[in-house]
Amino acid sequence: MAASSDRIPPPFPAADEPEAGLADMADGDSDEGEDIFVNNSNPVAVSRGVSQPGRVSEDPPDLFSEEQASSTTTNKSNGVHSDDDNDLFAEAHVELNTDKPGSCAQKELSASSGSRPISSFTHSPAAMQPTSLEQLEEEEAKDSFDLDVAVTNPEKVGDGMNAYMAYKVSTRTSLPMFRSKTFSVRRRFSDFLGLYEKMSVKQTLQGCIIPLPPEKSVVGMTKVKVGMDDPSSVEFLERRRAALERYLQRVVSHPVLIQDPDVREFLEREDLPRAVNTQALSGAGFLKMINKASDAVNKMTIKMNESDTWFEDKFQEVENEEQQLRKLHVVVDSLVNHRKELCGNTAIFAKSMAMLGNSEDNTALSRALSQLAEVEDKMEQLHHEQAASDFFIFAEVLADYIRLLGAVRGCFDQRMRAWQRWQEAQSTLQKKREAEAKLLWANKPDKLQQAKEEITEWEARVTQYERDFDRVGMTVRKEVLRFEKEKAKDFKSQIIKYLESMLHSQQRLIKFWEAFLPEAKAIA
C-alpha cells in the first residue's frame, strides 16, 4: 500500500500514552510517498447486513492489549482483523467500515495459532481534499477537444419490416488521433446502442458517468417501416435524430470516453459489425432485466450504510432531482400537447372566420373578417412553432437529464460494488488464514506451503481491491462535479434559447395584430 505514514491509528480514550510498537509501525514502512487516494473526510463506516469475519468489533482496549503482548514484532497488514483467543466467527453480525484496514502494511504474529491478526488504521482526516470545481475547470482546460459531431439526413434502407433508418454521422476535428479532419459515416440506431454497450462493459467499476442513448420505440419505428408518412412519423424521426446527436455530443465531450478506441471506430469506420445485444425483446434484453432485478435485491439485502456525508448527500440530491425532473417533464409534455391542441383549434377558427367573411354582404366587414382569418392562419403556424420549441428545447432536454441522472446513480453503484468486492476479498483472506492456522495446529506441513501461497495471493487482491475502491471514489467525485457543471451550462443555454424563442414569437404576434388593427377600425 501507499504511504502508511499518512494513516495513523485513531486515538483511544483508554490509552494514556501512544504505544511505541504502533508508532514504529506507522513510521517504518513507507514505500510510495504520499498516497493520492487517502481520504480527507471522516472515516466512512459502511455496514453490510451480512457476517464479515474479517474485522473485530467494538472493543479497542482489548485489541490494543493484544498488540502490547506482541508489539516487539512488526509485520505487514492486509486489512483484516483477527483475534487469537476467541472464535473469529463467534458473532453473526460484524460492523464493517471503509476505514483503511489494510493501509498500514503491518502484521501481528500469533504465537499460539500461527494465524496473523492485523491491526487497523484509519485515514488521516487531513490527507485527502475532495476535488474542487476550480481544479476540475483547470483539468478540463487541459483536456479541451476540438471535435464537432452532427447526426443528420435519416434515410430509410430496405422495405417492409426489415427496413431500418440510417443516419449520417459527420465529424470535424483537428485531433491527431483521427485519420482526417473531416469525415462522415452512415450509422443505424442499433449501432448507437452497440456503442453504449461496449462502453458500459469497459467502464464497469471505473466510476465514469456514461451517457445513455435514447430508448427504443417499437410503435414509432413500426409506422416508419410500413410507410406511414403521417406527421407523427416525421416528428418521431426528427426527435430520434436530435436525441442521437445530443447523445453522441456528450460522449465525445467526455475526456475519458473520447479516448476509447470503440468511439473512434464508431466515428471513422465505414462498416461496423452488427450489434447483437440491442433487440428490444431479445434474450439478451431479458437477461439484462434479470441482472437489474438481482442488483436491486442485492442493494436491499446488503445495505451499504454510508457515513461519508459527501457521497450520502450527493446521492440524495441526485434522487431528489430525478424525481423533480420527472414531474417537470410531465408538466412540459402537457404544455406541448396544449399548444398542439391550440394550434388545431386556431386552424378551425381561421377556416370558420374565412367562411363567414365570404358570406358577409358588408364589404368592409367581409374584408376585415377575411383579414382576421389570415391572421389566425399565421397564429396557427406560430403555435405550431411554439409547440416544437417547447418539445425540442425543454421536453427533450429534460428527458436526457432524467436518463443522465440514472447514469449518475449508476456510478455510485459502481463504487458500492467496488467496496463489496474489497470486503469479500478481506473475508476470503481471513478464511485462508484460519485454514493455515488449522494446518499448523494439525501439523500438516505438506499442505502448509500451498496455504501460504494462497494467503499471499489474497493479500495482493485485498490491496488491489482497496486501491480500486479509492480510485473509484475519487473518480465518482470528479464525475459528479463535472456533471453538475455541464448541467448548469446546458440548462442556462436551453433556458436562454427558450426565452429568445418565446420573445421572438410574441414580437411576431404583436406585428400581426398591429397590421390587422387598421382593418378592424375601417369597418363602417
Coordinates of C-alpha atoms in Angstrom, one line a residue:
M1 CA 0.0 0.0 0.0
A2 CA 1.0 3.6 -0.4
A3 CA 2.3 5.8 2.4
S4 CA 1.4 4.3 5.6
S5 CA 2.7 7.4 7.4
D6 CA -0.5 9.2 6.4
R7 CA -2.6 6.5 8.0
I8 CA -2.1 6.8 11.8
P9 CA -4.3 4.9 14.3
P10 CA -7.2 6.7 15.8
P11 CA -6.9 7.9 19.4
F12 CA -8.4 5.7 22.0
P13 CA -9.6 7.2 25.3
A14 CA -8.5 4.2 27.3
A15 CA -4.8 4.6 26.3
D16 CA -2.9 7.2 28.3
E17 CA 0.2 7.2 26.1
P18 CA 0.9 6.3 22.5
E19 CA 2.3 2.8 22.1
A20 CA 5.8 2.5 20.8
G21 CA 5.1 -0.5 18.7
L22 CA 2.4 1.2 16.8
A23 CA 4.5 4.3 16.3
D24 CA 7.2 2.2 14.8
M25 CA 4.8 0.5 12.5
A26 CA 3.4 3.9 11.4
D27 CA 6.8 5.3 10.6
G28 CA 8.7 2.3 9.3
D29 CA 7.0 1.1 6.1
S30 CA 6.5 3.9 3.7
D31 CA 7.1 2.7 0.1
E32 CA 5.5 5.1 -2.4
G33 CA 5.3 8.6 -1.0
E34 CA 2.1 10.4 -0.5
D35 CA -1.0 8.3 -1.3
I36 CA -3.2 10.3 -3.7
F37 CA -6.2 8.2 -2.6
V38 CA -6.1 9.0 1.1
N39 CA -9.4 10.4 2.2
N40 CA -9.8 13.8 3.8
S41 CA -13.2 13.1 5.1
N42 CA -14.1 11.5 8.3
P43 CA -13.7 7.7 8.3
V44 CA -16.6 6.1 6.4
A45 CA -18.5 3.5 8.2
V46 CA -20.0 1.0 5.8
S47 CA -22.3 -1.6 7.1
R48 CA -23.5 -4.6 5.1
G49 CA -26.2 -6.7 6.7
V50 CA -24.1 -9.9 6.4
S51 CA -21.5 -11.5 8.6
Q52 CA -18.0 -10.4 7.8
P53 CA -15.4 -12.2 9.9
G54 CA -12.6 -10.0 8.7
R55 CA -12.9 -7.3 11.4
V56 CA -13.1 -7.4 15.2
S57 CA -15.7 -5.1 16.7
E58 CA -16.5 -2.8 19.5
D59 CA -13.6 -3.1 22.0
P60 CA -10.5 -1.0 21.1
P61 CA -8.8 -1.5 24.6
D62 CA -8.9 -5.3 24.2
L63 CA -7.4 -5.0 20.7
F64 CA -4.5 -2.9 21.9
S65 CA -3.9 -5.1 24.9
E66 CA -3.3 -8.0 22.5
E67 CA -1.0 -5.8 20.4
Q68 CA 1.0 -4.9 23.5
A69 CA 1.7 -8.6 24.1
S70 CA 3.3 -8.9 20.7
S71 CA 4.4 -5.3 19.9
T72 CA 8.1 -6.4 19.6
T73 CA 7.3 -8.0 16.3
T74 CA 6.5 -5.7 13.3
N75 CA 4.6 -7.3 10.5
K76 CA 2.7 -6.5 7.4
S77 CA -1.0 -5.6 7.5
N78 CA -3.5 -6.8 4.9
G79 CA -6.8 -5.2 6.0
V80 CA -8.3 -8.0 8.2
H81 CA -8.6 -8.2 12.0
S82 CA -8.1 -11.5 13.8
D83 CA -8.3 -12.5 17.4
D84 CA -6.1 -15.3 18.7
D85 CA -8.0 -16.2 21.8
N86 CA -11.6 -16.0 20.6
D87 CA -13.5 -17.6 17.8
L88 CA -13.4 -15.3 14.8
F89 CA -16.9 -16.4 13.7
A90 CA -18.5 -16.1 17.2
E91 CA -20.6 -13.2 16.1
A92 CA -23.1 -13.4 13.3
H93 CA -23.1 -9.7 12.5
V94 CA -20.0 -7.5 12.5
E95 CA -19.8 -3.9 11.5
L96 CA -17.6 -3.1 8.6
N97 CA -16.3 0.2 7.6
T98 CA -14.3 1.8 4.8
D99 CA -11.5 2.9 7.0
K100 CA -8.4 1.6 5.5
P101 CA -7.8 -1.7 7.3
G102 CA -5.0 -2.6 5.0
S103 CA -3.3 0.7 4.8
C104 CA -0.5 0.3 7.3
A105 CA 1.1 -2.8 5.9
Q106 CA 1.8 -4.4 9.3
K107 CA 1.2 -7.9 10.5
E108 CA 1.0 -9.3 14.0
L109 CA 2.3 -12.8 14.5
S110 CA 0.3 -15.0 16.9
A111 CA 2.4 -17.4 18.8
S112 CA -0.4 -19.7 19.8
S113 CA -2.2 -20.4 16.5
G114 CA 0.1 -19.3 13.7
S115 CA -2.6 -17.0 12.1
R116 CA -1.8 -13.4 11.5
P117 CA -4.1 -10.9 13.2
I118 CA -3.8 -7.4 11.9
S119 CA -4.2 -4.0 13.4
S120 CA -6.5 -1.5 11.7
F121 CA -5.7 2.1 10.9
T122 CA -8.0 4.9 9.7
H123 CA -7.4 7.6 7.1
S124 CA -5.7 10.7 8.3
P125 CA -8.5 13.3 8.4
A126 CA -6.5 15.9 6.5
A127 CA -5.0 13.6 4.0
M128 CA -7.4 14.0 1.1
Q129 CA -9.1 17.0 -0.2
P130 CA -12.2 16.4 -2.4
T131 CA -11.9 17.6 -6.0
S132 CA -13.0 21.3 -6.2
L133 CA -14.8 23.0 -9.1
E134 CA -11.7 25.1 -9.7
Q135 CA -9.5 22.1 -10.0
L136 CA -12.0 20.5 -12.3
E137 CA -12.0 23.6 -14.6
E138 CA -8.2 23.5 -14.8
E139 CA -8.2 19.8 -15.8
E140 CA -11.0 20.5 -18.4
A141 CA -8.9 23.3 -19.8
K142 CA -6.1 20.9 -20.4
D143 CA -8.5 18.2 -21.8
S144 CA -10.4 20.5 -24.2
F145 CA -11.1 18.8 -27.5
D146 CA -11.6 20.4 -30.9
L147 CA -14.3 18.0 -32.2
D148 CA -17.7 18.7 -33.6
V149 CA -20.1 15.9 -34.4
A150 CA -23.6 16.1 -36.1
V151 CA -26.3 13.5 -36.9
T152 CA -28.3 14.4 -40.0
N153 CA -30.2 13.0 -43.0
P154 CA -32.1 10.0 -41.8
E155 CA -32.7 7.6 -44.7
K156 CA -34.8 4.5 -44.9
V157 CA -32.9 1.4 -46.0
G158 CA -34.8 -1.7 -47.2
D159 CA -38.6 -2.4 -47.4
G160 CA -41.2 -3.8 -45.1
M161 CA -40.5 -4.9 -41.5
N162 CA -36.8 -5.5 -42.4
A163 CA -36.3 -1.8 -43.1
Y164 CA -34.3 0.5 -40.9
M165 CA -33.2 4.1 -40.7
A166 CA -29.6 5.1 -41.4
Y167 CA -28.2 8.4 -40.1
K168 CA -25.3 10.4 -41.4
V169 CA -22.7 11.0 -38.7
S170 CA -20.4 13.9 -39.6
T171 CA -17.3 14.7 -37.7
R172 CA -15.0 17.7 -37.9
T173 CA -11.8 17.7 -35.8
S174 CA -8.1 18.6 -35.6
L175 CA -7.2 15.9 -33.1
P176 CA -4.3 13.8 -34.3
M177 CA -5.9 10.5 -33.2
F178 CA -8.2 10.6 -36.2
R179 CA -7.1 9.9 -39.8
S180 CA -8.5 13.0 -41.3
K181 CA -10.0 16.4 -40.2
T182 CA -13.5 15.9 -41.7
F183 CA -15.3 12.6 -42.4
S184 CA -18.7 11.1 -42.3
V185 CA -20.3 7.6 -42.0
R186 CA -23.7 6.1 -42.0
R187 CA -25.0 4.5 -38.8
R188 CA -28.2 2.8 -37.9
F189 CA -29.9 3.1 -34.5
S190 CA -28.6 -0.2 -33.2
D191 CA -25.1 1.0 -33.8
F192 CA -25.6 3.7 -31.3
L193 CA -26.9 1.2 -28.8
G194 CA -24.0 -1.1 -29.5
L195 CA -21.5 1.7 -28.8
Y196 CA -23.2 2.2 -25.4
E197 CA -23.0 -1.5 -24.6
K198 CA -19.2 -1.6 -25.4
M199 CA -18.5 1.5 -23.2
S200 CA -20.6 0.1 -20.3
V201 CA -18.6 -3.1 -20.3
K202 CA -15.3 -1.3 -20.3
Q203 CA -16.2 1.2 -17.6
T204 CA -17.6 -1.2 -15.1
L205 CA -16.1 -0.4 -11.7
Q206 CA -14.4 2.7 -13.1
G207 CA -16.8 5.3 -11.8
C208 CA -17.4 7.1 -15.1
I209 CA -20.8 8.6 -16.0
I210 CA -21.7 7.0 -19.3
P211 CA -24.4 9.0 -21.3
L212 CA -27.4 6.8 -22.1
P213 CA -28.7 6.6 -25.7
P214 CA -32.4 7.3 -26.4
E215 CA -34.8 4.5 -25.8
K216 CA -36.2 2.3 -28.4
S217 CA -39.7 2.9 -29.7
V218 CA -41.3 -0.1 -31.3
V219 CA -44.5 1.8 -32.2
G220 CA -42.7 4.7 -33.8
M221 CA -40.4 2.5 -35.9
T222 CA -43.2 0.3 -37.0
K223 CA -45.0 3.3 -38.5
V224 CA -41.8 4.2 -40.3
K225 CA -41.2 0.7 -41.6
V226 CA -44.7 0.2 -43.0
G227 CA -44.5 3.6 -44.8
M228 CA -46.9 5.7 -42.8
D229 CA -45.9 9.2 -43.7
D230 CA -48.1 11.0 -41.3
P231 CA -46.9 13.9 -39.2
S232 CA -46.3 11.7 -36.2
S233 CA -43.8 9.6 -38.1
V234 CA -41.9 12.7 -39.3
E235 CA -41.9 14.1 -35.8
F236 CA -40.6 10.7 -34.4
L237 CA -37.7 10.7 -36.9
E238 CA -36.7 14.2 -36.0
R239 CA -37.0 13.5 -32.3
R240 CA -34.8 10.5 -32.6
R241 CA -32.2 12.2 -34.8
A242 CA -31.9 15.1 -32.3
A243 CA -31.6 12.7 -29.4
L244 CA -28.9 10.7 -31.1
E245 CA -26.9 13.8 -31.9
R246 CA -27.1 15.0 -28.3
Y247 CA -26.1 11.6 -27.0
L248 CA -23.1 11.5 -29.4
Q249 CA -22.0 15.0 -28.5
R250 CA -22.0 14.1 -24.8
V251 CA -19.9 11.0 -25.5
V252 CA -17.2 12.9 -27.5
S253 CA -17.0 15.7 -25.0
H254 CA -16.1 13.3 -22.2
P255 CA -12.3 13.4 -21.6
V256 CA -12.2 9.6 -20.9
L257 CA -14.7 8.3 -23.4
I258 CA -13.2 10.2 -26.3
Q259 CA -10.0 8.1 -25.8
D260 CA -12.0 4.8 -26.2
P261 CA -11.0 3.0 -29.5
D262 CA -14.6 1.9 -29.9
V263 CA -15.7 5.6 -30.0
R264 CA -13.1 6.5 -32.7
E265 CA -14.1 3.4 -34.6
F266 CA -17.8 4.4 -34.5
L267 CA -16.9 7.8 -35.9
E268 CA -14.5 6.7 -38.6
R269 CA -15.0 3.1 -39.7
E270 CA -17.2 2.7 -42.8
D271 CA -18.8 -0.6 -41.9
L272 CA -19.3 -1.7 -38.3
P273 CA -20.1 -5.2 -37.2
R274 CA -23.7 -5.6 -36.5
A275 CA -24.6 -5.0 -32.8
V276 CA -26.3 -8.1 -31.5
N277 CA -27.4 -7.2 -27.9
T278 CA -29.8 -4.4 -28.7
Q279 CA -33.0 -6.1 -29.7
A280 CA -35.9 -4.7 -27.6
L281 CA -37.4 -8.2 -26.8
S282 CA -34.3 -10.3 -27.3
G283 CA -32.9 -12.9 -24.9
A284 CA -30.1 -10.6 -24.0
G285 CA -32.6 -7.9 -23.1
F286 CA -34.4 -10.4 -20.8
L287 CA -31.1 -11.2 -19.1
K288 CA -30.4 -7.6 -18.5
M289 CA -33.8 -7.3 -16.8
I290 CA -32.9 -10.2 -14.5
N291 CA -29.5 -8.7 -13.7
K292 CA -31.1 -5.4 -12.9
A293 CA -33.6 -7.1 -10.6
S294 CA -30.8 -9.1 -8.9
D295 CA -28.9 -5.8 -8.3
A296 CA -31.9 -4.2 -6.8
V297 CA -32.4 -7.2 -4.5
N298 CA -28.7 -7.1 -3.6
K299 CA -28.9 -3.5 -2.6
M300 CA -31.9 -4.2 -0.4
T301 CA -30.4 -7.2 1.4
I302 CA -26.8 -5.9 1.7
K303 CA -27.4 -2.4 2.9
M304 CA -24.4 0.0 2.5
N305 CA -24.6 2.3 5.5
E306 CA -22.7 5.2 4.1
S307 CA -21.3 7.6 6.7
D308 CA -19.3 9.8 4.2
T309 CA -21.5 12.8 4.2
W310 CA -20.4 13.9 0.7
F311 CA -21.5 10.7 -1.0
E312 CA -24.6 10.4 1.1
D313 CA -25.7 14.0 0.4
K314 CA -24.9 13.8 -3.3
F315 CA -26.7 10.6 -3.8
Q316 CA -29.8 12.0 -2.1
E317 CA -29.6 15.1 -4.2
V318 CA -29.4 13.0 -7.4
E319 CA -32.5 11.0 -6.3
N320 CA -34.5 14.1 -5.4
E321 CA -33.5 15.9 -8.6
E322 CA -34.5 13.0 -10.7
Q323 CA -38.0 12.9 -9.1
Q324 CA -38.4 16.7 -9.6
L325 CA -37.3 16.4 -13.3
R326 CA -39.8 13.6 -13.9
K327 CA -42.6 15.8 -12.5
L328 CA -41.5 18.8 -14.6
H329 CA -41.2 16.6 -17.7
V330 CA -44.9 15.5 -17.3
V331 CA -45.9 19.2 -17.0
V332 CA -43.9 20.2 -20.1
D333 CA -45.4 17.3 -22.0
S334 CA -48.8 18.6 -21.0
L335 CA -47.8 22.1 -22.2
V336 CA -46.7 20.7 -25.6
N337 CA -50.0 18.9 -26.0
H338 CA -51.9 22.0 -25.0
R339 CA -50.1 24.1 -27.7
K340 CA -50.8 21.4 -30.3
E341 CA -54.5 21.5 -29.4
L342 CA -54.4 25.3 -29.6
C343 CA -52.8 25.0 -33.0
G344 CA -55.6 22.7 -34.3
N345 CA -58.4 24.8 -32.8
T346 CA -56.8 28.0 -34.2
A347 CA -56.9 26.4 -37.7
I348 CA -60.5 25.6 -37.3
F349 CA -61.3 29.1 -36.1
A350 CA -59.5 30.6 -39.1
K351 CA -61.4 28.4 -41.5
S352 CA -64.7 29.3 -39.9
M353 CA -63.8 33.0 -40.0
A354 CA -62.9 32.9 -43.7
M355 CA -66.2 31.2 -44.5
L356 CA -68.1 33.9 -42.5
G357 CA -66.2 36.6 -44.4
N358 CA -67.2 35.1 -47.8
S359 CA -70.9 35.1 -46.8
E360 CA -71.0 38.7 -45.5
D361 CA -72.6 41.4 -47.7
N362 CA -70.9 44.3 -46.0
T363 CA -67.7 44.9 -47.9
A364 CA -65.7 46.4 -45.1
L365 CA -66.8 43.7 -42.6
S366 CA -66.2 41.0 -45.1
R367 CA -62.7 42.3 -45.8
A368 CA -62.0 42.6 -42.1
L369 CA -63.2 39.0 -41.4
S370 CA -61.1 37.7 -44.2
Q371 CA -58.0 39.6 -42.8
L372 CA -58.7 38.1 -39.4
A373 CA -58.8 34.6 -40.9
E374 CA -55.4 35.3 -42.4
V375 CA -54.1 36.5 -39.0
E376 CA -55.4 33.3 -37.4
D377 CA -53.7 31.2 -40.1
K378 CA -50.4 32.9 -39.2
M379 CA -51.1 32.3 -35.5
E380 CA -51.7 28.6 -36.2
Q381 CA -48.2 28.4 -37.6
L382 CA -46.8 30.4 -34.7
H383 CA -48.5 28.0 -32.2
H384 CA -47.0 25.1 -34.1
E385 CA -43.5 26.6 -33.8
Q386 CA -44.0 27.2 -30.1
A387 CA -45.1 23.6 -29.5
A388 CA -42.0 22.4 -31.3
S389 CA -39.9 24.8 -29.3
D390 CA -41.4 23.6 -26.0
F391 CA -40.7 20.0 -27.1
F392 CA -37.2 20.2 -28.5
I393 CA -35.8 22.8 -26.2
F394 CA -37.4 21.8 -23.0
A395 CA -39.1 18.4 -23.0
E396 CA -36.3 16.5 -24.8
V397 CA -33.5 18.1 -22.7
L398 CA -35.4 17.1 -19.5
A399 CA -35.7 13.5 -20.8
D400 CA -32.0 13.5 -21.5
Y401 CA -31.2 14.6 -18.0
I402 CA -33.6 12.1 -16.4
R403 CA -31.5 9.4 -18.2
L404 CA -28.2 11.0 -17.2
L405 CA -29.2 11.1 -13.6
G406 CA -29.8 7.4 -13.9
A407 CA -26.2 7.1 -15.2
V408 CA -25.0 9.2 -12.2
R409 CA -26.8 6.8 -9.8
G410 CA -25.0 4.0 -11.7
C411 CA -21.6 5.4 -10.9
F412 CA -22.5 5.5 -7.2
D413 CA -23.5 1.8 -7.6
Q414 CA -20.1 1.1 -9.2
R415 CA -18.4 2.4 -6.0
M416 CA -20.6 0.3 -3.9
R417 CA -19.8 -2.8 -5.9
A418 CA -16.0 -2.0 -5.6
W419 CA -16.5 -1.8 -1.9
Q420 CA -18.3 -5.1 -1.8
R421 CA -15.6 -6.8 -3.8
W422 CA -13.0 -5.4 -1.4
Q423 CA -14.9 -6.7 1.6
E424 CA -15.4 -10.1 0.1
A425 CA -11.7 -10.4 -0.6
Q426 CA -11.0 -9.5 3.0
S427 CA -13.4 -12.2 4.2
T428 CA -11.8 -14.8 1.9
L429 CA -8.3 -13.8 3.1
Q430 CA -9.4 -14.2 6.7
K431 CA -10.7 -17.7 5.9
K432 CA -7.4 -18.6 4.2
R433 CA -5.6 -17.6 7.4
E434 CA -7.9 -19.6 9.5
A435 CA -7.2 -22.6 7.3
E436 CA -3.5 -22.0 7.7
A437 CA -3.8 -21.9 11.4
K438 CA -5.7 -25.2 11.4
L439 CA -2.9 -26.8 9.3
L440 CA -0.3 -25.6 11.7
W441 CA -2.3 -26.9 14.6
A442 CA -2.8 -30.3 12.9
N443 CA 0.9 -30.4 12.0
K444 CA 0.4 -30.9 8.2
P445 CA 3.5 -29.3 6.6
D446 CA 2.7 -30.8 3.2
K447 CA -0.3 -28.5 2.7
L448 CA 1.1 -25.6 4.6
Q449 CA 3.1 -24.2 1.6
Q450 CA 0.1 -24.1 -0.6
A451 CA -1.9 -22.4 2.1
K452 CA 0.8 -19.7 2.4
E453 CA 0.8 -19.1 -1.3
E454 CA -3.0 -18.7 -1.3
I455 CA -2.7 -16.2 1.5
T456 CA -0.1 -14.2 -0.4
E457 CA -2.3 -14.2 -3.4
W458 CA -5.3 -12.9 -1.5
E459 CA -3.2 -10.4 0.3
A460 CA -2.4 -8.9 -3.1
R461 CA -6.0 -9.0 -4.1
V462 CA -7.1 -7.2 -0.9
T463 CA -4.5 -4.5 -1.5
Q464 CA -5.5 -4.1 -5.2
Y465 CA -9.3 -4.0 -4.4
E466 CA -8.7 -1.4 -1.7
R467 CA -6.8 0.7 -4.2
D468 CA -9.7 0.2 -6.8
F469 CA -12.2 1.3 -4.2
D470 CA -10.2 4.5 -3.5
R471 CA -9.8 5.2 -7.2
V472 CA -13.5 4.7 -8.0
G473 CA -14.4 7.0 -5.1
M474 CA -12.1 9.8 -6.5
T475 CA -13.5 9.3 -10.0
V476 CA -17.1 9.5 -8.8
R477 CA -16.3 12.8 -7.1
K478 CA -14.8 14.3 -10.2
E479 CA -17.6 12.9 -12.4
V480 CA -20.3 14.3 -10.3
L481 CA -18.7 17.7 -10.1
R482 CA -18.2 17.7 -13.9
F483 CA -21.8 16.6 -14.4
E484 CA -23.1 19.4 -12.2
K485 CA -21.1 22.0 -14.1
E486 CA -22.2 20.7 -17.5
K487 CA -25.8 20.5 -16.3
A488 CA -25.7 24.2 -15.2
K489 CA -24.3 25.2 -18.6
D490 CA -26.9 23.1 -20.5
F491 CA -29.8 24.4 -18.6
K492 CA -28.6 28.0 -18.9
S493 CA -28.2 27.6 -22.7
Q494 CA -31.6 26.0 -23.1
I495 CA -33.5 28.5 -20.9
I496 CA -31.9 31.4 -22.8
K497 CA -32.8 29.7 -26.1
Y498 CA -36.4 29.1 -25.0
L499 CA -36.8 32.7 -23.8
E500 CA -35.4 34.1 -27.0
S501 CA -37.8 31.8 -29.0
M502 CA -40.8 32.9 -26.9
L503 CA -39.8 36.6 -27.2
H504 CA -39.5 36.3 -31.0
S505 CA -42.9 34.6 -31.2
Q506 CA -44.6 37.3 -29.1
Q507 CA -43.0 40.0 -31.2
R508 CA -44.3 38.4 -34.4
L509 CA -47.7 38.1 -32.8
I510 CA -47.8 41.8 -31.9
K511 CA -46.9 42.7 -35.5
F512 CA -49.8 40.5 -36.8
W513 CA -52.3 42.3 -34.6
E514 CA -50.9 45.7 -35.3
A515 CA -51.3 45.1 -39.0
F516 CA -54.9 44.0 -38.6
L517 CA -56.0 46.8 -36.3
P518 CA -56.5 49.4 -39.1
E519 CA -58.7 46.9 -41.0
A520 CA -60.9 46.5 -37.9
K521 CA -61.1 50.3 -37.4
A522 CA -62.1 50.7 -41.0
I523 CA -65.3 48.7 -40.6
A524 CA -68.2 51.1 -41.3

